[in-house]
mmCIF file of C-alpha atoms in Angstrom:
data_model
loop_
_atom_site.group_PDB
_atom_site.id
_atom_site.type_symbol
_atom_site.label_atom_id
_atom_site.label_comp_id
_atom_site.label_asym_id
_atom_site.label_seq_id
_atom_site.Cartn_x
_atom_site.Cartn_y
_atom_site.Cartn_z
ATOM 1 C CA UNK A 1 -44.037 17.661 -38.309
ATOM 2 C CA UNK A 2 -44.676 14.254 -36.640
ATOM 3 C CA UNK A 3 -41.512 13.021 -37.731
ATOM 4 C CA UNK A 4 -39.944 15.819 -36.114
ATOM 5 C CA UNK A 5 -41.486 14.817 -32.720
ATOM 6 C CA UNK A 6 -40.720 11.834 -32.645
ATOM 7 C CA UNK A 7 -37.161 12.258 -33.133
ATOM 8 C CA UNK A 8 -36.944 15.097 -31.396
ATOM 9 C CA UNK A 9 -38.080 12.488 -29.027
ATOM 10 C CA UNK A 10 -35.818 9.965 -29.376
ATOM 11 C CA UNK A 11 -33.425 12.065 -29.005
ATOM 12 C CA UNK A 12 -34.731 13.217 -25.573
ATOM 13 C CA UNK A 13 -34.855 9.548 -24.009
ATOM 14 C CA UNK A 14 -31.364 8.739 -25.622
ATOM 15 C CA UNK A 15 -29.634 11.824 -23.611
ATOM 16 C CA UNK A 16 -32.244 11.063 -20.443
ATOM 17 C CA UNK A 17 -30.424 7.466 -21.220
ATOM 18 C CA UNK A 18 -27.008 8.605 -21.690
ATOM 19 C CA UNK A 19 -27.538 10.752 -17.974
ATOM 20 C CA UNK A 20 -25.398 10.303 -15.736
ATOM 21 C CA UNK A 21 -26.433 8.658 -12.935
ATOM 22 C CA UNK A 22 -25.527 9.087 -9.496
ATOM 23 C CA UNK A 23 -25.035 7.087 -6.197
ATOM 24 C CA UNK A 24 -23.566 6.769 -2.402
ATOM 25 C CA UNK A 25 -21.870 4.489 -0.379
ATOM 26 C CA UNK A 26 -22.250 5.297 3.334
ATOM 27 C CA UNK A 27 -19.294 3.309 4.667
ATOM 28 C CA UNK A 28 -17.558 2.985 7.924
ATOM 29 C CA UNK A 29 -15.800 5.196 6.711
ATOM 30 C CA UNK A 30 -17.574 7.468 4.966
ATOM 31 C CA UNK A 31 -19.190 8.394 1.562
ATOM 32 C CA UNK A 32 -17.896 7.992 -1.691
ATOM 33 C CA UNK A 33 -20.185 9.265 -4.228
ATOM 34 C CA UNK A 34 -19.558 7.842 -8.045
ATOM 35 C CA UNK A 35 -20.820 8.988 -11.633
ATOM 36 C CA UNK A 36 -22.204 5.960 -12.816
ATOM 37 C CA UNK A 37 -21.801 6.045 -17.426
ATOM 38 C CA UNK A 38 -24.521 4.444 -18.382
ATOM 39 C CA UNK A 39 -23.833 5.601 -21.633
ATOM 40 C CA UNK A 40 -19.801 3.205 -22.263
ATOM 41 C CA UNK A 41 -21.383 0.879 -19.486
ATOM 42 C CA UNK A 42 -24.606 -0.460 -19.934
ATOM 43 C CA UNK A 43 -25.226 -3.211 -18.974
ATOM 44 C CA UNK A 44 -22.218 -3.070 -15.593
ATOM 45 C CA UNK A 45 -24.341 -0.116 -13.940
ATOM 46 C CA UNK A 46 -28.261 -1.769 -14.203
ATOM 47 C CA UNK A 47 -26.486 -4.712 -13.310
ATOM 48 C CA UNK A 48 -25.200 -2.330 -10.264
ATOM 49 C CA UNK A 49 -27.762 -0.350 -9.915
ATOM 50 C CA UNK A 50 -30.065 -3.828 -9.966
ATOM 51 C CA UNK A 51 -27.701 -4.363 -6.935
ATOM 52 C CA UNK A 52 -28.396 -1.299 -5.170
ATOM 53 C CA UNK A 53 -32.731 -1.009 -6.151
ATOM 54 C CA UNK A 54 -32.643 -4.423 -4.578
ATOM 55 C CA UNK A 55 -30.736 -2.987 -1.175
ATOM 56 C CA UNK A 56 -28.003 -6.133 -2.204
ATOM 57 C CA UNK A 57 -25.370 -3.814 -0.776
ATOM 58 C CA UNK A 58 -26.312 -2.786 2.531
ATOM 59 C CA UNK A 59 -23.856 -4.423 5.067
ATOM 60 C CA UNK A 60 -21.669 -6.143 2.434
ATOM 61 C CA UNK A 61 -17.759 -5.137 3.581
ATOM 62 C CA UNK A 62 -14.962 -3.833 1.328
ATOM 63 C CA UNK A 63 -13.454 -7.267 2.099
ATOM 64 C CA UNK A 64 -9.526 -6.546 -0.004
ATOM 65 C CA UNK A 65 -8.055 -3.897 0.744
ATOM 66 C CA UNK A 66 -4.713 -4.142 -1.363
ATOM 67 C CA UNK A 67 -2.933 -0.031 -0.867
ATOM 68 C CA UNK A 68 -1.436 0.127 -4.125
ATOM 69 C CA UNK A 69 -3.851 -1.350 -5.910
ATOM 70 C CA UNK A 70 -7.640 -1.259 -5.607
ATOM 71 C CA UNK A 71 -10.344 -1.240 -2.788
ATOM 72 C CA UNK A 72 -12.808 -4.465 -3.892
ATOM 73 C CA UNK A 73 -16.515 -4.888 -2.086
ATOM 74 C CA UNK A 74 -19.986 -5.150 -2.447
ATOM 75 C CA UNK A 75 -19.706 -8.822 -2.355
ATOM 76 C CA UNK A 76 -19.089 -9.974 1.341
ATOM 77 C CA UNK A 77 -20.594 -10.253 4.743
ATOM 78 C CA UNK A 78 -18.807 -9.535 8.485
ATOM 79 C CA UNK A 79 -18.015 -13.048 8.377
ATOM 80 C CA UNK A 80 -16.810 -13.741 5.242
ATOM 81 C CA UNK A 81 -20.233 -14.977 3.595
ATOM 82 C CA UNK A 82 -20.130 -14.563 0.156
ATOM 83 C CA UNK A 83 -23.961 -13.508 -0.427
ATOM 84 C CA UNK A 84 -26.186 -15.189 -3.025
ATOM 85 C CA UNK A 85 -26.246 -13.914 -6.749
ATOM 86 C CA UNK A 86 -27.393 -12.475 -9.617
ATOM 87 C CA UNK A 87 -25.880 -14.455 -12.544
ATOM 88 C CA UNK A 88 -23.166 -12.865 -14.568
ATOM 89 C CA UNK A 89 -23.756 -10.684 -17.126
ATOM 90 C CA UNK A 90 -21.451 -10.088 -19.823
ATOM 91 C CA UNK A 91 -17.591 -8.494 -20.148
ATOM 92 C CA UNK A 92 -17.627 -4.612 -20.783
ATOM 93 C CA UNK A 93 -13.765 -3.584 -20.518
ATOM 94 C CA UNK A 94 -13.631 -2.389 -24.023
ATOM 95 C CA UNK A 95 -15.861 0.745 -23.407
ATOM 96 C CA UNK A 96 -13.382 3.210 -24.074
ATOM 97 C CA UNK A 97 -13.016 4.226 -20.458
ATOM 98 C CA UNK A 98 -9.728 3.711 -18.820
ATOM 99 C CA UNK A 99 -8.589 1.646 -14.372
ATOM 100 C CA UNK A 100 -7.075 5.068 -13.496
ATOM 101 C CA UNK A 101 -7.017 6.619 -10.126
ATOM 102 C CA UNK A 102 -10.647 6.600 -8.629
ATOM 103 C CA UNK A 103 -12.911 4.372 -11.143
ATOM 104 C CA UNK A 104 -14.978 1.676 -10.548
ATOM 105 C CA UNK A 105 -15.117 -1.448 -12.383
ATOM 106 C CA UNK A 106 -16.347 -4.926 -11.988
ATOM 107 C CA UNK A 107 -13.986 -7.871 -10.461
ATOM 108 C CA UNK A 108 -14.972 -10.555 -11.952
ATOM 109 C CA UNK A 109 -12.472 -14.408 -12.502
ATOM 110 C CA UNK A 110 -10.663 -14.999 -14.796
ATOM 111 C CA UNK A 111 -13.872 -16.219 -16.927
ATOM 112 C CA UNK A 112 -14.316 -13.163 -18.865
ATOM 113 C CA UNK A 113 -18.074 -12.891 -18.965
ATOM 114 C CA UNK A 114 -17.650 -13.267 -14.377
ATOM 115 C CA UNK A 115 -18.863 -10.909 -12.922
ATOM 116 C CA UNK A 116 -21.718 -9.919 -10.985
ATOM 117 C CA UNK A 117 -22.378 -7.723 -7.884
ATOM 118 C CA UNK A 118 -18.964 -7.256 -7.008
ATOM 119 C CA UNK A 119 -16.813 -4.068 -8.055
ATOM 120 C CA UNK A 120 -13.624 -2.427 -7.032
ATOM 121 C CA UNK A 121 -12.183 1.308 -6.372
ATOM 122 C CA UNK A 122 -8.552 1.543 -8.015
ATOM 123 C CA UNK A 123 -6.448 3.469 -5.534
ATOM 124 C CA UNK A 124 -3.996 4.545 -8.941
ATOM 125 C CA UNK A 125 -3.709 4.293 -12.166
ATOM 126 C CA UNK A 126 -3.997 0.169 -13.400
ATOM 127 C CA UNK A 127 -3.192 0.711 -17.220
ATOM 128 C CA UNK A 128 -2.925 -3.788 -16.646
ATOM 129 C CA UNK A 129 -6.917 -4.278 -15.799
ATOM 130 C CA UNK A 130 -7.771 -2.390 -19.743
ATOM 131 C CA UNK A 131 -8.602 -3.921 -21.944
ATOM 132 C CA UNK A 132 -6.157 -4.633 -25.103
ATOM 133 C CA UNK A 133 -8.139 -3.869 -27.779
ATOM 134 C CA UNK A 134 -11.699 -2.396 -29.317
ATOM 135 C CA UNK A 135 -12.943 -6.594 -29.970
ATOM 136 C CA UNK A 136 -11.282 -8.135 -26.716
ATOM 137 C CA UNK A 137 -12.269 -10.508 -24.242
ATOM 138 C CA UNK A 138 -9.783 -9.354 -21.411
ATOM 139 C CA UNK A 139 -9.412 -6.253 -19.304
ATOM 140 C CA UNK A 140 -11.937 -5.420 -16.176
ATOM 141 C CA UNK A 141 -15.155 -2.857 -17.250
ATOM 142 C CA UNK A 142 -14.642 0.444 -15.323
ATOM 143 C CA UNK A 143 -18.902 1.663 -15.081
ATOM 144 C CA UNK A 144 -17.836 4.853 -13.464
ATOM 145 C CA UNK A 145 -15.732 7.228 -11.611
ATOM 146 C CA UNK A 146 -15.781 8.296 -7.618
ATOM 147 C CA UNK A 147 -16.642 12.593 -8.177
ATOM 148 C CA UNK A 148 -16.761 12.861 -4.165
ATOM 149 C CA UNK A 149 -14.935 11.020 -1.469
ATOM 150 C CA UNK A 150 -11.682 9.523 -2.605
ATOM 151 C CA UNK A 151 -10.326 10.924 1.477
ATOM 152 C CA UNK A 152 -12.394 8.538 1.886
ATOM 153 C CA UNK A 153 -10.838 5.572 -0.579
ATOM 154 C CA UNK A 154 -7.689 6.845 0.807
ATOM 155 C CA UNK A 155 -8.500 6.719 4.268
ATOM 156 C CA UNK A 156 -9.828 3.150 3.598
ATOM 157 C CA UNK A 157 -7.091 1.638 1.764
ATOM 158 C CA UNK A 158 -3.889 2.178 3.923
ATOM 159 C CA UNK A 159 -5.953 0.203 6.333
ATOM 160 C CA UNK A 160 -4.102 -2.992 8.127
ATOM 161 C CA UNK A 161 -4.889 -6.418 6.574
ATOM 162 C CA UNK A 162 -5.200 -9.880 7.773
ATOM 163 C CA UNK A 163 -5.504 -13.692 6.815
ATOM 164 C CA UNK A 164 -9.106 -14.852 7.118
ATOM 165 C CA UNK A 165 -9.286 -18.272 6.711
ATOM 166 C CA UNK A 166 -8.547 -18.083 2.647
ATOM 167 C CA UNK A 167 -9.084 -15.059 1.580
ATOM 168 C CA UNK A 168 -5.908 -12.820 2.150
ATOM 169 C CA UNK A 169 -6.188 -8.301 2.329
ATOM 170 C CA UNK A 170 -8.701 -8.617 4.702
ATOM 171 C CA UNK A 171 -9.381 -5.474 7.048
ATOM 172 C CA UNK A 172 -8.155 -6.468 9.949
ATOM 173 C CA UNK A 173 -11.327 -3.916 11.826
ATOM 174 C CA UNK A 174 -14.545 -4.473 8.410
ATOM 175 C CA UNK A 175 -14.803 -1.525 6.438
ATOM 176 C CA UNK A 176 -19.012 -2.159 6.052
ATOM 177 C CA UNK A 177 -21.116 -0.174 3.927
ATOM 178 C CA UNK A 178 -23.808 0.361 5.367
ATOM 179 C CA UNK A 179 -26.120 1.141 2.502
ATOM 180 C CA UNK A 180 -26.016 1.618 -1.522
ATOM 181 C CA UNK A 181 -28.170 3.960 -2.175
ATOM 182 C CA UNK A 182 -29.459 6.541 -5.409
ATOM 183 C CA UNK A 183 -28.752 10.706 -5.560
ATOM 184 C CA UNK A 184 -29.884 11.097 -9.401
#
């Protein structure tokens, strides 16, 4: 009897941990709602939510916009200064999720375990960004998908861009991430 209660509690906690978490990105172009996948990308989702809870994303911009590829944000202020971040997280690209249109993934450098706060939303299927195998150390970790607001993503991907110092593909008019909030 007690064993069954404990087993039921463990199963219940596991289900709760794997339950979909939803966040809303309130931007100067409109709202984007994203369902996070903690079951397949637990470290990445925990990292993203830590930045959300700390208010890190408020006032950042989509600083890299490439129509036909992706929109990237979460790390730069409107004057193109990079915000301080927490230490990088382990790469979770071999999690079974693909970089398809409407998914959100972590941006990183050429070093596999280098993702911090910046993320991108795929505006088309980008299979070349996927991990090449179940134990690979390449690819970009998808950790959720847009469930509402792809029209906003599409509006952002169409803005005119320019060069600001060493940075290319910067929206000519800043696209502000006003706030990211946890919805459920």
